[in-house]
Every structure is written in C-alpha cells, then in structure tokens.
Amino acid sequence: MTDQDTRVVEALLFLASEPLDERALAEAAGLGEADVEEAIEVLLERHAPGASGVVLERVAQGWALRAADEAALACARLLDRLAQRPLSRAALETLAVVAYAGPVSRPEIARIRGVAADNPVQSLLERGLIEEAGRSDRPGQPLLYRTTTRFERVFSLEEGRHSLPRIEELGEDLPSADEVRSRLEAMAVQEAVSIEEPGPAAESA
Amino acid sequence: MTDQDTRVVEALLFLASEPLDERALAEAAGLGEADVEEAIEVLLERHAPGASGVVLERVAQGWALRAADEAALACARLLDRLAQRPLSRAALETLAVVAYAGPVSRPEIARIRGVAADNPVQSLLERGLIEEAGRSDRPGQPLLYRTTTRFERVFSLEEGRHSLPRIEELGEDLPSADEVRSRLEAMAVQEAVSIEEPGPAAESA
Amino acid sequence: MAPTSSLAMELDLEPFAGPFDLLLALVLRDALDLGEVPVADVCLAYLAEIDAAGEIDLESASEFLVLVATLLELKIRLLLTPELVEELPDAQEAAEELAARLAEYARVQAAARWLEERLAATGPRLFREGPPALRPPRPILDDTATGDPADLAAALALVMERAREEAEPIRMLRRRIPLLRLLDHVRRVVRTRGSCTFDEAVAGLDRGEQAAAFWAVLDLIRAGEVRARQTEPFGPIRMRAAGHAAHDRERGAAA
C-alpha cells in the first residue's frame, strides 16, 4: 500500500455520500481489501477528532467521513438545521418499531402502539429516517417501511441494525406479560370495589 | 485564529454542496473574514495535491474541496457502481415528476408527491440523472431541476421528453411540462373540505 | 370542556402517546393505590382529551374501546362465581392478549428511550447527504440503457393516484345558528331576571348555540345594554341589565 493508495481511498470516502465498506472501497480503488484496511488505519489517524475537522468513523457496517463534533454548531448554521425540532415521543416509538420489527406496515405499527401511526410515519419519512420497502402481502397490501442508512448514521450505529441493543438488554425492569396481567387484575378488583362507592367524578357524569 | 477554527472551516467546506466564499464561511463559523483567510492558508497546504486525496480549490464562487486528480479513475468506478443500483421507489417517482413536469423545484415535487423530496433529489443528482436548471421566480427562488442527457441515454429516449410513454389521463398527446405540472398540482392541493349548504330539512333539525 | 376529573389533572394526559401508553402508565404505577384510578375516570379523562383535541382519531378511539372493554370483562370475571366464569371463555383470552400487547408495548417504549438517549449522547452527526460541491473529472461514464421508460409512466400514474386519494373531499354540513334569535334570548333573560349568570342564561342550549350566545353577550355589552363580571378564570360570569344596577355604573365610572 502506497501513500497514493491511501489518498485514493480518502478521495473515495470524500466523494461518497454513504458509508462504504472495505469491499466497495477495494473494488473502486482497484486494491486488495488488506491494502484498504491499511489505508483506513492511516486515515483514522489523519481524520481523528482534534486532528481534522472531518472525522472518519465506522458506521452502518462501513466507513464514512462526517463533520467533527466541534464544528457541529457552525455546520448546523450552514445547513440551516438549527430549526429542526426534536423527534416526538410518538415518532421515537414508531422508529423503534420499524428498527426492531421492520419492514412493517402502518397498520402493524398502529396495532403495536395502540394508536394510529400516520403522523409519525410521515414525519420520519420526511426526515429520511425510514423509507418504503415494498408492499405487504396482507389484505389491502399496505406499504412496508424500514429504517434507512441515514438512520444508522444519525444514531451512530457502527454495524447498522446489529448495533441496536437486544430487547432483553434494554432494561431489567421491563414487565412480563404475566406481570402486566396480574396488575391488570389488581386494577379490575379495585374497580369492582369502587363501583359500590362512586367517586365525585362518576357522580357528576 | 486557532487550530480549532481551521478545523471548523475544514468541516464546513467538506459538508457544503456548493462552493463557499469567505463571507459565507465567516458567518457560519462565527469568525472574522481575516481568520477565515488564515484558515484557508493552512488548509491549502493540508489539502494540496500529493498531500491529501481531497484537494482545496478556488473557483469562481468561492472555495471548495474536490477529489484529487490521481483518484479520478477510482471515483468514476465508484460513481458508476452507485448509479447501477436500482432506483428506490421514491427516487423513481421523483424522476418521473421531473421528466414529465420539469423543470420543477424541490417544493413543487414535495407538493405533488405529498412528501419531502430531499433525499431522492440528492440521489438522482448523484447518479447524474437530473441536474440544476436555474432558479424559479416563485418566492424563495428555489433551485429548479431537469433531467439530463444521461437520463435520456439510460432510458433510451431518443427524442428526449417527447419519447416518454403516454399517460392516458394526460391525453392522447403528451401535454407540455407546464400543463402536466399544473394538473398534478391541482390534483394534490385540491380543496379538501367542501361545505354544503343545508337543505330545509337540516335546518329544522 | 376542561377535564373535571382530578385524575386527568394528576396524569397530565397531554404527553401520553396513546391509550396503551396511558394504560401502561396506570398499570405500572407502584406508588399509587390502584384503587384511586378507576376505569370510569380513565374514560372521562380520555373523553376530555378527545374533546380538547377537537377531532376523533377513529383508530385510536376504537383501540381505546377494546382496551376498556377488556378491563370491564376482567372485572366481571372477578365479580362472578367460578362456574359463571366458565361461560365467559373469551374474557380469559382477551385479558391474556391485552396483557401480552401491553408487555410488548413496554418493550417498544424501552427501545424508544434507548434511541432518545443515544441521540442525546452522540450529539448531532452532521454529514453531507449529496454530491460534493465539485465533481471529480469523469473519464468513464457507463450510459448503457438500463432504465425502462414504462417504469417512469407507472411511477407518475402512482403519484397521480395518491394525490387524488389524499385530496378526497370531506363533506360537512354547514349549520345555521340564528344569531339574532340568540341575541334576543339573552337580552330577554337578563331583562326579566335583572341579573343572572351566563350558565343560567344559556341553560338548555347546545354547544354551538352557547358559543353564539357568548358572542351575543359581548355585543350587548358593547351596546351598553348589559354589564358582566367574572372574578376569576373559568368562574361564573355574572350579568345584569345595565339599567338595573346604578352602583355598577358608578363603579365603572370610578375605574
């Protein structure tokens, strides 16, 4: 691997607007994958935080350049991104469903969340975090949605969806169906008691 | 001017999709123009041919980074590979709108398709299937896009837009792009609520 | 209109992302005695939320019905003797399904929280999403005809179809509210009674008519026929005929 090879790999990473894996880099550069790996090693130093305004990172199962964190504010100003509103809870939940269960259709998302998913799906489409992925073969053939490479970059998922934590790792205090069931029954018991003594709200109704 | 300022300017140049002049850089970075000029001096050395795969260049409208000449072949291979991937549905729809109704702006495409068009437009630009065609005289003067000669070759349209397949609803002869556009827009923004005057029966109810 | 139930105040329904969210929050709340959150209150709170939103999301409303019906089935089961429960085989199934769905939803919430925290921890990841400002020289360009023009026609037809679907007009009946009659009505009530509250004056009218009556009151105040006082937000609005309260006029002159 020569210095020129390194520069060619650097140029490819600059040109592409999506993460590239070692194979794609090797094919385009006309190099072996081992050479590409060596070039990446050199470039990781050259494009480390604090060394360059452009940082090389492992993301979405590939390699990509992005603006350094210290330049985030200036870049946001340039791209006029300051006005972007944070994701709503509905959008985050919908994104979680698509990321873990995708490709999924709108009706399936609605079933899982218990509420219509039209607005959050639209907002996620507009932000480029999810995209259409064909049609379901269920009745009505609803459109299916999956997460995008952009999603993996925004959330900094090194190996794409594989970098999402497994559901079991998300929290020890997640209730099991059995627990929820017994709590529901406890609620229903209380409800049965409260029917004999209606509260003021029930009275006024 | 600090090293960090230089890195911020570097990040801005990397992120921009058009050349930036000193004033634009100074505004985004929150620096004085003299500081920006100093940063440019440093970056010209860092991004000189032979030193980096990404070269800093002065062009008419300002400063811009570009893949080095020595990487030209590799870059061409990469772009061709990217261009050969199948178009997403969103990209194909956007391309159809530009082909039948172009030149159109991003806001117009979004209105017609009912969803923001930023990502598909970027991907079509990258593939060289559409290109910029001046600015609209509508408020905000958005950029207009039209299809390229490359598009005509890829889709074997010998007579350009006149070779596009007829769409029954658009009439026997392909109407002008203006007509197609205004009909599509009329369809999309049609008044969604119509208020009916009640008959005498409704009034008595 | 404002949620009357104390539960609604306490739960601050606004941030809830749907009925599952609400029910899960209730079910999982350890601190509170669950007896204090009867389903009747949940219903009232939900209705108030719908009322405030001004429109009914049919999908979410029907989900809510299913949810409440399941709770009621559970309750019935607990009130009945085991023999009678035998005759309600579906109740068991419905309760199990609801519990399973809520547990699944709890996992979605946890995943959403993880995403949110990830976003906060990594900060904005800014990258270029299109071609750079300058293209490299392109010695080779593969322009082989790989596209099918028929795909373009089909894509445009799809766009047109969707545009039409989305523009499906909704028909609404325009309601005529007899404003002048309401003006006369308010004027008559205030004159005959000398003084009364707004609620008394509009008793028996529906919501649209009440709104129009409020406009009528404002008009009568403007014309100097009626005086009105409200001592606190949402408090009763006391109205009196202008001629009937000389001291009111004095107070007004002093102010």
JSON list of C-alpha atoms in Angstrom, two decimals, chain B residues 31 35 43 46 90 115 119 133 141 163:
[
{"chain": "B", "resi": 31, "resn": "LEU", "atom": "CA", "xyz": [-15.32, 34.10, 12.74]},
{"chain": "B", "resi": 35, "resn": "ASP", "atom": "CA", "xyz": [-9.48, 34.48, 10.44]},
{"chain": "B", "resi": 43, "resn": "LEU", "atom": "CA", "xyz": [-5.98, 24.23, 4.61]},
{"chain": "B", "resi": 46, "resn": "ARG", "atom": "CA", "xyz": [-3.08, 20.38, 4.17]},
{"chain": "B", "resi": 90, "resn": "ALA", "atom": "CA", "xyz": [-39.24, 7.48, -4.04]},
{"chain": "B", "resi": 115, "resn": "VAL", "atom": "CA", "xyz": [-43.74, 14.02, 0.97]},
{"chain": "B", "resi": 119, "resn": "ASN", "atom": "CA", "xyz": [-33.20, 12.51, -0.30]},
{"chain": "B", "resi": 133, "resn": "ALA", "atom": "CA", "xyz": [-31.70, 24.30, -14.27]},
{"chain": "B", "resi": 141, "resn": "GLN", "atom": "CA", "xyz": [-36.38, 31.32, -5.60]},
{"chain": "B", "resi": 163, "resn": "SER", "atom": "CA", "xyz": [-40.36, 9.85, -26.26]}
]
